CSV table of C-alpha atoms in Angstrom, one decimal:
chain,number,residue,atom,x,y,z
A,1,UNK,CA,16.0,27.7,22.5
A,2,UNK,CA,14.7,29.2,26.1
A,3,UNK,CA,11.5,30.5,27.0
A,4,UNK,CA,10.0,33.3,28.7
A,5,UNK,CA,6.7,32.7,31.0
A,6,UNK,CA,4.1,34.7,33.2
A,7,UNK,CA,1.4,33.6,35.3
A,8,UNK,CA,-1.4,35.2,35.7
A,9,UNK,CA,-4.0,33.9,37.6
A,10,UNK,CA,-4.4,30.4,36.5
A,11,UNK,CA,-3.1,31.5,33.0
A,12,UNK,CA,0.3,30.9,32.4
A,13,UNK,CA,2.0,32.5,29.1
A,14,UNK,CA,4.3,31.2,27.3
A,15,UNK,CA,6.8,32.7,24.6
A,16,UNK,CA,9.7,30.6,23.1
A,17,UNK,CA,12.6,32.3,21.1
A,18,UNK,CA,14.4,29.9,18.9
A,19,UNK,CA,14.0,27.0,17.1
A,20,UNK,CA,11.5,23.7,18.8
A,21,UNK,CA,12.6,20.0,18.0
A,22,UNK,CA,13.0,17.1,19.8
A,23,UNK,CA,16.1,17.9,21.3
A,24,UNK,CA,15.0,20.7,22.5
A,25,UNK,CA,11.2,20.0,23.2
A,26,UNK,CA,13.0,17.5,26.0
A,27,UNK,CA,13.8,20.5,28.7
A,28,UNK,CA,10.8,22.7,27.4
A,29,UNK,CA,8.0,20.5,28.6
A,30,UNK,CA,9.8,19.5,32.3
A,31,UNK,CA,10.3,23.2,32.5
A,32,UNK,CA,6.5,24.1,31.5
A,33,UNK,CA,4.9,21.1,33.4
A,34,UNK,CA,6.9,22.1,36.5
A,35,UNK,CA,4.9,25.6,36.0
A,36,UNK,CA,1.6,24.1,35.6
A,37,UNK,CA,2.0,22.0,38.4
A,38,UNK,CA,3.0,24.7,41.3
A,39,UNK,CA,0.7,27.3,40.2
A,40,UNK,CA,-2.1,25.4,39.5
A,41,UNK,CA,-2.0,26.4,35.5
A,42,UNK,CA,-5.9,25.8,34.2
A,43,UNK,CA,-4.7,27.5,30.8
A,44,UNK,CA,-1.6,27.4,28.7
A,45,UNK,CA,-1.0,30.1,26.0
A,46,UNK,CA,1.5,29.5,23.6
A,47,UNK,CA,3.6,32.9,22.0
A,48,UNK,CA,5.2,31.8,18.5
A,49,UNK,CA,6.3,35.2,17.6
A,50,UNK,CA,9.6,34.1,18.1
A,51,UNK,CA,10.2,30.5,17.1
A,52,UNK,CA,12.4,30.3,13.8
A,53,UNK,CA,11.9,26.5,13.2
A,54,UNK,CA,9.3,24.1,14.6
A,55,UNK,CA,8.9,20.5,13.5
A,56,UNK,CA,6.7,17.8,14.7
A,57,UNK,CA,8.3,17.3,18.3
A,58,UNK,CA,6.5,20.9,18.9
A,59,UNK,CA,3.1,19.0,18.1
A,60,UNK,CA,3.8,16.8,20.5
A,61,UNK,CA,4.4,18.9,23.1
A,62,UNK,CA,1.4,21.1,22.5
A,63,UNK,CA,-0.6,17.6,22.9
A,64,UNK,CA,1.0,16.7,25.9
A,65,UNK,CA,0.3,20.0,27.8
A,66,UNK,CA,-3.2,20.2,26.7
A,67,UNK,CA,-3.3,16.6,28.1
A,68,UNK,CA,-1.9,18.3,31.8
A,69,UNK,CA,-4.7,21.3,31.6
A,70,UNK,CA,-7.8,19.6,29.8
A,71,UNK,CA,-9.2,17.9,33.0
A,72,UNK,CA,-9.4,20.6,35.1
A,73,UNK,CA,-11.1,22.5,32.4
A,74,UNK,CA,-8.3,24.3,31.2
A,75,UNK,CA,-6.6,24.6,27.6
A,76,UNK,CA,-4.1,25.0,25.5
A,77,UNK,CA,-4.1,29.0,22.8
A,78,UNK,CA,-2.3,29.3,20.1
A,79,UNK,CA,-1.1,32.6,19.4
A,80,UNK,CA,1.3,34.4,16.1
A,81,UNK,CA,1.2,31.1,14.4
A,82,UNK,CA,3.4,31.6,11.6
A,83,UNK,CA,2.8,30.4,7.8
A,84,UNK,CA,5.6,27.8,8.2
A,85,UNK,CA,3.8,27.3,11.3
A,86,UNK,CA,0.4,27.0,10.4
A,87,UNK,CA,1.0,24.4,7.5
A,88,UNK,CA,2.5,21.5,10.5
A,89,UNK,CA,-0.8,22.5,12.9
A,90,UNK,CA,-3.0,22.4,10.2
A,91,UNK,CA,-1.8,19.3,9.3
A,92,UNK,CA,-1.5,17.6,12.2
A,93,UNK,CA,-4.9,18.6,13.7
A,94,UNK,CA,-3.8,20.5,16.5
A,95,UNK,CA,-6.5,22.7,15.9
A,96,UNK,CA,-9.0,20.6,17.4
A,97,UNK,CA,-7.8,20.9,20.5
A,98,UNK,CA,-6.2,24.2,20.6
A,99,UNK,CA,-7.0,27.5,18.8
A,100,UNK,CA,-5.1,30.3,17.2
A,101,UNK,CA,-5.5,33.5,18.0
A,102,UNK,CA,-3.8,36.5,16.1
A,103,UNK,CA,-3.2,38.5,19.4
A,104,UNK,CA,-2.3,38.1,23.0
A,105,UNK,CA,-5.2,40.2,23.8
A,106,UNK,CA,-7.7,38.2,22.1
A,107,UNK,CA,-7.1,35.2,24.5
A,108,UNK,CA,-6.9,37.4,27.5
A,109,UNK,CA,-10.5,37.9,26.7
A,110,UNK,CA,-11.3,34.1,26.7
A,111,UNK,CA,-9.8,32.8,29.8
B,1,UNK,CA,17.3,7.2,-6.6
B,2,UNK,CA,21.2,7.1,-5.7
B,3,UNK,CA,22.1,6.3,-9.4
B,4,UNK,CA,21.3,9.3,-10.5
B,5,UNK,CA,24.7,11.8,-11.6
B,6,UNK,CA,24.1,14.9,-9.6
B,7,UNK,CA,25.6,18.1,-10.3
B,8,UNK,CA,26.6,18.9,-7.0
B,9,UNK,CA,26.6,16.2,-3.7
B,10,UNK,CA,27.2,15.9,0.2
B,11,UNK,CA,27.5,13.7,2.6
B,12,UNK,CA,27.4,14.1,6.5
B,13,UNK,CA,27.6,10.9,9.5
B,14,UNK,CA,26.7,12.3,12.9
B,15,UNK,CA,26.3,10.3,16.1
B,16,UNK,CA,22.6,9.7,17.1
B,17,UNK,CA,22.8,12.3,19.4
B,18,UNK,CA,19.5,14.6,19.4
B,19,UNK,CA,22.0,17.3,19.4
B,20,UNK,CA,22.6,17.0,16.5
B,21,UNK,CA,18.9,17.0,14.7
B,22,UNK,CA,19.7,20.9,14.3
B,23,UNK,CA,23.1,20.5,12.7
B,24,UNK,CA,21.6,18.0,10.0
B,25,UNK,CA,18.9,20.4,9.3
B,26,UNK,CA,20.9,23.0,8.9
B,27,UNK,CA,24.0,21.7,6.9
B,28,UNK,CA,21.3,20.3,4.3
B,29,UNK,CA,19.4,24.0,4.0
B,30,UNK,CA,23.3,25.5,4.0
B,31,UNK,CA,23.8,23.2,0.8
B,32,UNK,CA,20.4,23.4,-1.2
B,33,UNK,CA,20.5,26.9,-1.0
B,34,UNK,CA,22.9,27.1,-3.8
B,35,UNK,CA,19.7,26.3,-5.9
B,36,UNK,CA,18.2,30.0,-4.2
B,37,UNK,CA,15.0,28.6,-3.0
B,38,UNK,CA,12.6,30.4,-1.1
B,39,UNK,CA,12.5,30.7,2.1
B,40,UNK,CA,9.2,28.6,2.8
B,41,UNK,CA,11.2,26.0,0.6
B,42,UNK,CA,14.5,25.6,2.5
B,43,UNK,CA,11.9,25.9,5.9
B,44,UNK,CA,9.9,22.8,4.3
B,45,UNK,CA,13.4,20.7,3.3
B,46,UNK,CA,14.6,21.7,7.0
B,47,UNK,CA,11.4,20.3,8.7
B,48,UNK,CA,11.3,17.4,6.3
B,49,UNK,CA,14.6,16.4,7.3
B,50,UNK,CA,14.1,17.1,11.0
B,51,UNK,CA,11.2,14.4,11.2
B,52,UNK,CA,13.7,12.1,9.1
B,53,UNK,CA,17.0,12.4,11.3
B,54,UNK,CA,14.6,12.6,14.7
B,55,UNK,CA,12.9,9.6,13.7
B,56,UNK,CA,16.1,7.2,13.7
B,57,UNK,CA,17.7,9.2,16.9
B,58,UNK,CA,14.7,8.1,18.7
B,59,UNK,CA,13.6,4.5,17.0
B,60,UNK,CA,16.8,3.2,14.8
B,61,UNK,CA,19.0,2.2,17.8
B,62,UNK,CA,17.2,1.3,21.1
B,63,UNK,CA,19.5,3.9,23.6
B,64,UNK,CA,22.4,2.8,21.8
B,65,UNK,CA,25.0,4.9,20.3
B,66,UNK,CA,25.8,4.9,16.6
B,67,UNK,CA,25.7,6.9,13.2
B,68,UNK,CA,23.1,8.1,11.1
B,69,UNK,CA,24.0,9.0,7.3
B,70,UNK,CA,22.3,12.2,5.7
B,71,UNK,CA,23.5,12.4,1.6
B,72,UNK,CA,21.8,15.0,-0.3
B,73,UNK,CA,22.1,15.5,-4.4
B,74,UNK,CA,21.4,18.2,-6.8
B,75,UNK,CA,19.8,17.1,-9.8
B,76,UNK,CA,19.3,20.3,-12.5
B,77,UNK,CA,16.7,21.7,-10.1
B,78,UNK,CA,16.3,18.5,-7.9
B,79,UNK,CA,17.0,17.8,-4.5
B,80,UNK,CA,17.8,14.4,-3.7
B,81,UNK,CA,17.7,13.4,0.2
B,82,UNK,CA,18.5,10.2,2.0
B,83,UNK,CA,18.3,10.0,5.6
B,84,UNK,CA,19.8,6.3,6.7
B,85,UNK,CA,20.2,4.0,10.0
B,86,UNK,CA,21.9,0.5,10.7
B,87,UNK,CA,19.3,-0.2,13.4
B,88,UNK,CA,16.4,-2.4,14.4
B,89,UNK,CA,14.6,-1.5,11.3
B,90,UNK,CA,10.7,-0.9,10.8
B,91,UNK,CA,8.4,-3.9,11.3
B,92,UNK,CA,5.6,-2.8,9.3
B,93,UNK,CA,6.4,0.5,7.3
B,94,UNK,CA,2.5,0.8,6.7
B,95,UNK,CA,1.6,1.2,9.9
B,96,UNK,CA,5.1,3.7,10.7
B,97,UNK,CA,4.0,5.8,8.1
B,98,UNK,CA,-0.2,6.4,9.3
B,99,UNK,CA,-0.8,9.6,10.7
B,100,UNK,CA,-1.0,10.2,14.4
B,101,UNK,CA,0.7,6.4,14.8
B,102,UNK,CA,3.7,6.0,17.5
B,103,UNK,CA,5.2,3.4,18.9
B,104,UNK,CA,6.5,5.7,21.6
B,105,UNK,CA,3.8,7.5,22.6
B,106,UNK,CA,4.8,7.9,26.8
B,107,UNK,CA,7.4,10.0,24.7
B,108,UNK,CA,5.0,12.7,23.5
B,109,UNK,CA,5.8,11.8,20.0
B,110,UNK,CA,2.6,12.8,17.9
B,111,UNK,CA,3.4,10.3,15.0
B,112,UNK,CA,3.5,12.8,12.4
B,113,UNK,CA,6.5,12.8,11.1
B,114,UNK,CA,6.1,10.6,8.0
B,115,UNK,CA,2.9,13.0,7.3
B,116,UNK,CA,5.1,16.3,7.3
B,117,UNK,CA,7.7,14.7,5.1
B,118,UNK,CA,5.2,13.7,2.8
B,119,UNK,CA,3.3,17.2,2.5
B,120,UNK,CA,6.6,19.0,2.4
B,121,UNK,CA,8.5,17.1,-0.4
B,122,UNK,CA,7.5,16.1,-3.8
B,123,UNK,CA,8.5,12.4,-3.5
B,124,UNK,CA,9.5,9.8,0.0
B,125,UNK,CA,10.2,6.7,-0.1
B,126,UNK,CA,10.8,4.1,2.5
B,127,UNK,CA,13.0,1.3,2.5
B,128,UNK,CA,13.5,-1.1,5.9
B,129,UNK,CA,15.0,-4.5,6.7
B,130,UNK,CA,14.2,-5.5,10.6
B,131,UNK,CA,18.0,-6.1,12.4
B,132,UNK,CA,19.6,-4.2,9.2
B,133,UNK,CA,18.1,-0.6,9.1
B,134,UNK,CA,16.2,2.3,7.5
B,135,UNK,CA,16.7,4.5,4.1
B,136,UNK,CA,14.3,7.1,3.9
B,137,UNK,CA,14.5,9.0,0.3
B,138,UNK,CA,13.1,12.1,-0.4
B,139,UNK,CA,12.8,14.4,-3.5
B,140,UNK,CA,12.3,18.1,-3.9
B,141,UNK,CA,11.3,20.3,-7.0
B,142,UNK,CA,12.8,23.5,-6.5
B,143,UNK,CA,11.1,26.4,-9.0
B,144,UNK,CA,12.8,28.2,-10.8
């Protein structure tokens, strides 16, 4: 698992390739958080085109970002959420605090 | 559930390293796939599994190193799967298995896990003694 990030503006963009569990979740979050806390991050956006394998260690660490962002304002996007995907958000309830969006572009236009 | 004569059957004992949460995962998809499931089944058993095996690296042994035993049977077109632990054990399984509940939650666990394994497999059961550990047994249909 690694992950690939831009900032722009207050936005920072996220894309993980591989697979997100609780092992790996461990290093993703300190390596996000350290992100949202030297730039300032008000919004998180979250690329799933490439993630293989998610279980519910990824909710958690959706949650917990959102948790960083949601007082200044900010939040957490959801985008190329994947069937296998889709199924642990919906069921979980992520969606009421973050929001899936098919494109990149899409959220671009929000925040 | 363990009585049962399966067809085919494995057995793995790993450290409860978190590490090792991928290689349980994937060793039980590498063995059910004999039955040619579907890919959204395998990725359902492999999540299902994932919460199971996570859930006694992180609660079943307080920091402290020891084993956790995966088995997995093949009933016909069943999948039998039983994740265990020798640790502390589950105080009030009721409670562990409630959505969104966590005893660790400084540890961004969402408490989800029982909910996933039971929307992903067919059947889960529960089975745990405080001091003496956890058996969490799961069942999958697989279509043919």
């Amino acid at each position: 698992m690694s992950l690939v990030y831009k900032c722009i503006g207050k936005n920072m963009l996220v894309k993980f390739i591989g697979e997100i569990d609780h092992h790996e979740s461990k290093t993703l979050r300190v390596e996000i958080d350290d992100v949202i806390e030297s730039d300032d991050i008000k919004n998180v956006i979250f690329d799933f085109t490439n993630v293989e394998f998610m279980d519910s260690s990824g909710i958690g660490m959706i949650l917990g970002r959102y948790r960083k962002v949601e007082d200044k304002d900010g939040g957490v996007f959801l985008v190329n959420v994947k069937d296998n995907l889709d199924d642990i958000f919906r069921i979980s309830g992520v969606y009421s605090v973050a929001k899936k969006y098919d494109t990149l572009g899409e959220v671009m236009d929000l925040v | 559930m363990m009585n049962v004569a399966f067809d085919n059957e494995m057995r793995l004992q790993f450290l409860n390293r978190s590490e090792n949460e991928s290689f349980a995962r994937a060793t039980v998809a590498a063995f059910v796939s004999q039955l040619d499931p579907t890919v959204s089944v395998i990725t359902e058993i492999k999540t299902a599994v994932s919460e199971a095996v996570t859930n006694a690296v992180i609660y079943a042994y307080e920091g402290k190193e020891d084993f956790i035993y995966v088995r997995c049977g093949i009933k016909d077109m069943e999948v039998h799967i039983t994740i265990e632990d020798k640790g502390v054990g589950i105080e009030s399984i009721e409670k562990a298995i409630e959505p969104a509940y966590t005893s660790k939650p400084d540890e961004e666990r969402a408490g989800m896990g029982f909910t996933i394994m039971q929307s992903f497999m067919d059947e889960i059961m529960v089975e745990s003694k405080v001091g003496a550990g956890t058996i969490v047994k799961m069942i999958k249909r697989i279509e043919e």
